[in-house]
Amino acid sequence: MTDFLPVNKKDMLQRGWQQPDFVYISGDAYVDHPSFGASIITRVLEARGYKVAVLCQPDWHGTADFVQFGKPRLAYLISSGNIDSMVAHYTSAKKPRSNDAYTPGGVAGKRPDRAVKVYSNIVKSIYPDVPVIIGGLEASLRRFAHYDYWDDCVHESILLDSKADLLIYGMGEKQCIEIADRLNNGESIDEIHDVLGTVYAVDTMDTPYVGVECPSFENVCSSKKEYAKASRIQQDEQDHIRGRVIKQKHGKKMLVQNKPMPPLTTEELDWVYSLPYMRTYHPMYEALGGVPGIQEVEFSITHNRGCFGGCNFCSIAFHQGRYVTTRSKESIIKEAKLLTTLPNFKGYIHDIGGPTANFRRPSCDMQIEHGLCKGKKCLAPTPCKNLVSTHSEYLDILREVRSLPKIKKVFIRSGIRYDYLLQDKNDAFFKELVEHHVSGQLKVAPEHCSAAVLDKMGKPHIEAYVDFSKRYFKYTGEVNKEQYLVPYLMSSHPGSTLEDAVELALFLKKHRIRPEQVQDFYPTPGTISTTMFYTGLDPYTMQEVYCAKTPQDKALQRALLQYYNPKNARLVEQALKIVHRYDLIGFGENCLVRPSDKSRSKNTSRQYGNKAHSDFNKNKSKGKNQNNKKKR
């Protein structure tokens, strides 16, 4: 089959179908590309012989869109799309976004808030006897009782909130195939409670005896300490080798999460990425301006899944998992050759990457048999002694792809873990990265410079970034290129005080870094950092963690990271006064901001120190002399 899947009843009837086996509902527009989860799941089911109709961004104000295919034979599959619907709609300041990259023309508002819940409840009201299976990022991260930043309270599991029958968490290909086959064989959805990588609910009297129970919904609502305990259990068991069943009581229901599904093998990943994707958005969107979300990934190749980096603010560990699996070199080369045949290809492959581009194997050999270590990180605060850092296979792939006919350049735009790169004793990849795979600037993510804050982020200390940047510019100079490093920085992460933000501002000034954009910490469900934000506790130490929560606190930290911007001057001055850093307000080389006119009228010597006072008087005297010359 070399066409898009049916998107309406007319398409379905043209295929000779009277009824689909599955209707896949998504909050995104229909883009048939392997970077879109909906596309992968629907193509996988199609490849297994099932009839799948795609219902994208249905109008939730009525039921007409939801009934156009009729009742599916087996089930509804529901996802919010590639990203969480609330993140798609709102900034970290909870302000509505003006556009949506996964909607035709980038128009905002084409999906509801909490799309999975809304879609599922509508379907259940229309066809209460049809199984509803929810999945994707939004469902996966909300599978337990979770803190909802937008409502500022704890919500129950989305499985119960949506009235769905089953929840698939993580990457769902294997789960979907097994569930589809069992439903097709006549098994009731109420009996399918043993599929790995799924969550179901039963009456408490039917609670399985296996696994571990975390604090109940009622307890995590009433006690932040209990919430932190539950969060740690949920994170620690997210391993397909040593992870256990997790249970969480919700009133008279027991939520049960089965062990994680093992990740796809190399052979299975190769098969998934070989399916007949159209690799673009559906033509019905052309008149609306297309779907902007395709632009970054249209000529990109995903070569791996999973990430053992384990940043506390990132949802990948809780969704994809920390175990890294990869596609074969042959599969990647085949896709690269396919890209060169597409009509819009200009000779540039934008990325060969994934969650972290330079991971081509598990972080150590021990985890292959025993799983990833509980409560420990592979790279932070320092690399584990068992870490195996090698880029030889990745480099071999890059070399061959860039040598293919019609390919002018291969870039790496997804994240590079520079701390992992530094552990590789062979610097061949580092040098070729600089020479061949950077499009003028390389984006990396030190996030902060304070060791205390980086520990709460689960990131390496800043010395690793400094070491990396020195070598980066050294290698750049050796190939006579003008290239830059663009550091991603985050303000107001749990643990970051105003003093830490000042420390970061001084680091940026010292290293002449002027970030154009700064990301405020965004408390999304399912992360350790969000747990810290809500509870004020580190779930792994149960020690208190400072969190900037008010708009003013966040604005002060963000302004310090862009201290050089005149628009931020008064906020920077205010922040420095709060932490009694008057030495940084003035006219000296080390100062971050000049005093405001109001401040100058006060006792400058007492406030800003003798040097600042002297500099101020010199400038004042100079100004008087110039005025006298003008008068003469």
PDB file of N, CA and C in Angstrom, residues 198-237:
ATOM      1  N   THR A 198       1.519  -1.885  29.775  1.00  0.00           N
ATOM      2  CA  THR A 198       0.141  -1.386  29.834  1.00  0.00           C
ATOM      3  C   THR A 198      -0.274  -1.140  31.281  1.00  0.00           C
ATOM      4  N   VAL A 199      -1.340  -0.357  31.427  1.00  0.00           N
ATOM      5  CA  VAL A 199      -1.916  -0.038  32.729  1.00  0.00           C
ATOM      6  C   VAL A 199      -3.406  -0.326  32.666  1.00  0.00           C
ATOM      7  N   TYR A 200      -3.921  -0.972  33.691  1.00  0.00           N
ATOM      8  CA  TYR A 200      -5.360  -1.257  33.762  1.00  0.00           C
ATOM      9  C   TYR A 200      -5.845  -0.992  35.177  1.00  0.00           C
ATOM     10  N   ALA A 201      -7.137  -1.021  35.369  1.00  0.00           N
ATOM     11  CA  ALA A 201      -7.729  -0.787  36.691  1.00  0.00           C
ATOM     12  C   ALA A 201      -8.715  -1.900  37.011  1.00  0.00           C
ATOM     13  N   VAL A 202      -8.725  -2.331  38.272  1.00  0.00           N
ATOM     14  CA  VAL A 202      -9.649  -3.365  38.753  1.00  0.00           C
ATOM     15  C   VAL A 202     -10.210  -2.936  40.103  1.00  0.00           C
ATOM     16  N   ASP A 203     -11.270  -3.605  40.518  1.00  0.00           N
ATOM     17  CA  ASP A 203     -11.736  -3.389  41.886  1.00  0.00           C
ATOM     18  C   ASP A 203     -10.636  -3.801  42.859  1.00  0.00           C
ATOM     19  N   THR A 204     -10.567  -3.118  43.985  1.00  0.00           N
ATOM     20  CA  THR A 204      -9.479  -3.393  44.929  1.00  0.00           C
ATOM     21  C   THR A 204      -9.455  -4.853  45.378  1.00  0.00           C
ATOM     22  N   MET A 205     -10.608  -5.501  45.391  1.00  0.00           N
ATOM     23  CA  MET A 205     -10.641  -6.906  45.821  1.00  0.00           C
ATOM     24  C   MET A 205      -9.943  -7.831  44.823  1.00  0.00           C
ATOM     25  N   ASP A 206      -9.749  -7.314  43.588  1.00  0.00           N
ATOM     26  CA  ASP A 206      -9.084  -8.113  42.552  1.00  0.00           C
ATOM     27  C   ASP A 206      -7.626  -7.714  42.351  1.00  0.00           C
ATOM     28  N   THR A 207      -7.074  -6.997  43.306  1.00  0.00           N
ATOM     29  CA  THR A 207      -5.690  -6.534  43.201  1.00  0.00           C
ATOM     30  C   THR A 207      -4.729  -7.710  43.104  1.00  0.00           C
ATOM     31  N   PRO A 208      -3.828  -7.709  42.118  1.00  0.00           N
ATOM     32  CA  PRO A 208      -2.844  -8.792  42.031  1.00  0.00           C
ATOM     33  C   PRO A 208      -1.866  -8.735  43.207  1.00  0.00           C
ATOM     34  N   TYR A 209      -1.326  -9.887  43.579  1.00  0.00           N
ATOM     35  CA  TYR A 209      -0.432  -9.958  44.733  1.00  0.00           C
ATOM     36  C   TYR A 209       0.999  -9.552  44.398  1.00  0.00           C
ATOM     37  N   VAL A 210       1.339  -9.533  43.134  1.00  0.00           N
ATOM     38  CA  VAL A 210       2.724  -9.268  42.732  1.00  0.00           C
ATOM     39  C   VAL A 210       3.039  -7.775  42.777  1.00  0.00           C
ATOM     40  N   GLY A 211       4.328  -7.458  42.766  1.00  0.00           N
ATOM     41  CA  GLY A 211       4.763  -6.084  42.590  1.00  0.00           C
ATOM     42  C   GLY A 211       4.856  -5.283  43.871  1.00  0.00           C
ATOM     43  N   VAL A 212       4.863  -3.974  43.696  1.00  0.00           N
ATOM     44  CA  VAL A 212       5.019  -3.042  44.805  1.00  0.00           C
ATOM     45  C   VAL A 212       3.890  -2.022  44.734  1.00  0.00           C
ATOM     46  N   GLU A 213       3.396  -1.610  45.882  1.00  0.00           N
ATOM     47  CA  GLU A 213       2.319  -0.624  45.924  1.00  0.00           C
ATOM     48  C   GLU A 213       2.884   0.721  46.354  1.00  0.00           C
ATOM     49  N   CYS A 214       2.528   1.763  45.622  1.00  0.00           N
ATOM     50  CA  CYS A 214       2.964   3.111  45.993  1.00  0.00           C
ATOM     51  C   CYS A 214       1.816   3.832  46.689  1.00  0.00           C
ATOM     52  N   PRO A 215       2.077   4.925  47.384  1.00  0.00           N
ATOM     53  CA  PRO A 215       1.013   5.644  48.085  1.00  0.00           C
ATOM     54  C   PRO A 215      -0.182   5.940  47.184  1.00  0.00           C
ATOM     55  N   SER A 216      -1.354   5.860  47.752  1.00  0.00           N
ATOM     56  CA  SER A 216      -2.605   5.971  47.008  1.00  0.00           C
ATOM     57  C   SER A 216      -2.845   7.393  46.495  1.00  0.00           C
ATOM     58  N   PHE A 217      -3.819   7.486  45.595  1.00  0.00           N
ATOM     59  CA  PHE A 217      -4.229   8.792  45.073  1.00  0.00           C
ATOM     60  C   PHE A 217      -4.628   9.713  46.215  1.00  0.00           C
ATOM     61  N   GLU A 218      -5.398   9.190  47.145  1.00  0.00           N
ATOM     62  CA  GLU A 218      -5.847  10.002  48.280  1.00  0.00           C
ATOM     63  C   GLU A 218      -4.662  10.479  49.123  1.00  0.00           C
ATOM     64  N   ASN A 219      -3.689   9.597  49.321  1.00  0.00           N
ATOM     65  CA  ASN A 219      -2.526   9.971  50.142  1.00  0.00           C
ATOM     66  C   ASN A 219      -1.639  10.998  49.451  1.00  0.00           C
ATOM     67  N   VAL A 220      -1.419  10.832  48.136  1.00  0.00           N
ATOM     68  CA  VAL A 220      -0.544  11.792  47.451  1.00  0.00           C
ATOM     69  C   VAL A 220      -1.223  13.140  47.292  1.00  0.00           C
ATOM     70  N   CYS A 221      -2.560  13.152  47.363  1.00  0.00           N
ATOM     71  CA  CYS A 221      -3.280  14.429  47.337  1.00  0.00           C
ATOM     72  C   CYS A 221      -3.134  15.174  48.662  1.00  0.00           C
ATOM     73  N   SER A 222      -3.090  14.440  49.743  1.00  0.00           N
ATOM     74  CA  SER A 222      -3.085  15.060  51.066  1.00  0.00           C
ATOM     75  C   SER A 222      -1.695  15.258  51.646  1.00  0.00           C
ATOM     76  N   SER A 223      -0.687  14.549  51.112  1.00  0.00           N
ATOM     77  CA  SER A 223       0.658  14.622  51.670  1.00  0.00           C
ATOM     78  C   SER A 223       1.703  14.731  50.564  1.00  0.00           C
ATOM     79  N   LYS A 224       2.460  15.807  50.583  1.00  0.00           N
ATOM     80  CA  LYS A 224       3.509  15.970  49.574  1.00  0.00           C
ATOM     81  C   LYS A 224       4.658  14.987  49.794  1.00  0.00           C
ATOM     82  N   LYS A 225       4.862  14.596  51.023  1.00  0.00           N
ATOM     83  CA  LYS A 225       5.892  13.590  51.293  1.00  0.00           C
ATOM     84  C   LYS A 225       5.495  12.253  50.683  1.00  0.00           C
ATOM     85  N   GLU A 226       4.207  11.914  50.763  1.00  0.00           N
ATOM     86  CA  GLU A 226       3.723  10.681  50.148  1.00  0.00           C
ATOM     87  C   GLU A 226       3.811  10.756  48.624  1.00  0.00           C
ATOM     88  N   TYR A 227       3.555  11.959  48.088  1.00  0.00           N
ATOM     89  CA  TYR A 227       3.686  12.138  46.633  1.00  0.00           C
ATOM     90  C   TYR A 227       5.131  11.879  46.203  1.00  0.00           C
ATOM     91  N   ALA A 228       6.067  12.418  46.948  1.00  0.00           N
ATOM     92  CA  ALA A 228       7.478  12.223  46.619  1.00  0.00           C
ATOM     93  C   ALA A 228       7.863  10.743  46.692  1.00  0.00           C
ATOM     94  N   LYS A 229       7.352  10.043  47.684  1.00  0.00           N
ATOM     95  CA  LYS A 229       7.635   8.606  47.799  1.00  0.00           C
ATOM     96  C   LYS A 229       7.081   7.848  46.590  1.00  0.00           C
ATOM     97  N   ALA A 230       5.849   8.187  46.209  1.00  0.00           N
ATOM     98  CA  ALA A 230       5.230   7.517  45.064  1.00  0.00           C
ATOM     99  C   ALA A 230       6.036   7.790  43.795  1.00  0.00           C
ATOM    100  N   SER A 231       6.483   9.014  43.627  1.00  0.00           N
ATOM    101  CA  SER A 231       7.248   9.388  42.442  1.00  0.00           C
ATOM    102  C   SER A 231       8.528   8.574  42.336  1.00  0.00           C
ATOM    103  N   ARG A 232       9.212   8.381  43.441  1.00  0.00           N
ATOM    104  CA  ARG A 232      10.469   7.623  43.402  1.00  0.00           C
ATOM    105  C   ARG A 232      10.218   6.174  43.015  1.00  0.00           C
ATOM    106  N   ILE A 233       9.179   5.581  43.573  1.00  0.00           N
ATOM    107  CA  ILE A 233       8.862   4.186  43.227  1.00  0.00           C
ATOM    108  C   ILE A 233       8.583   4.064  41.734  1.00  0.00           C
ATOM    109  N   GLN A 234       7.794   4.983  41.217  1.00  0.00           N
ATOM    110  CA  GLN A 234       7.419   4.930  39.794  1.00  0.00           C
ATOM    111  C   GLN A 234       8.638   5.096  38.895  1.00  0.00           C
ATOM    112  N   GLN A 235       9.552   5.961  39.263  1.00  0.00           N
ATOM    113  CA  GLN A 235      10.759   6.161  38.459  1.00  0.00           C
ATOM    114  C   GLN A 235      11.693   4.951  38.562  1.00  0.00           C
ATOM    115  N   ASP A 236      11.841   4.414  39.754  1.00  0.00           N
ATOM    116  CA  ASP A 236      12.798   3.327  39.976  1.00  0.00           C
ATOM    117  C   ASP A 236      12.407   2.036  39.277  1.00  0.00           C
ATOM    118  N   GLU A 237      11.131   1.817  39.067  1.00  0.00           N
ATOM    119  CA  GLU A 237      10.690   0.563  38.452  1.00  0.00           C
ATOM    120  C   GLU A 237      10.544   0.673  36.936  1.00  0.00           C
TER     121      GLU A 237
END
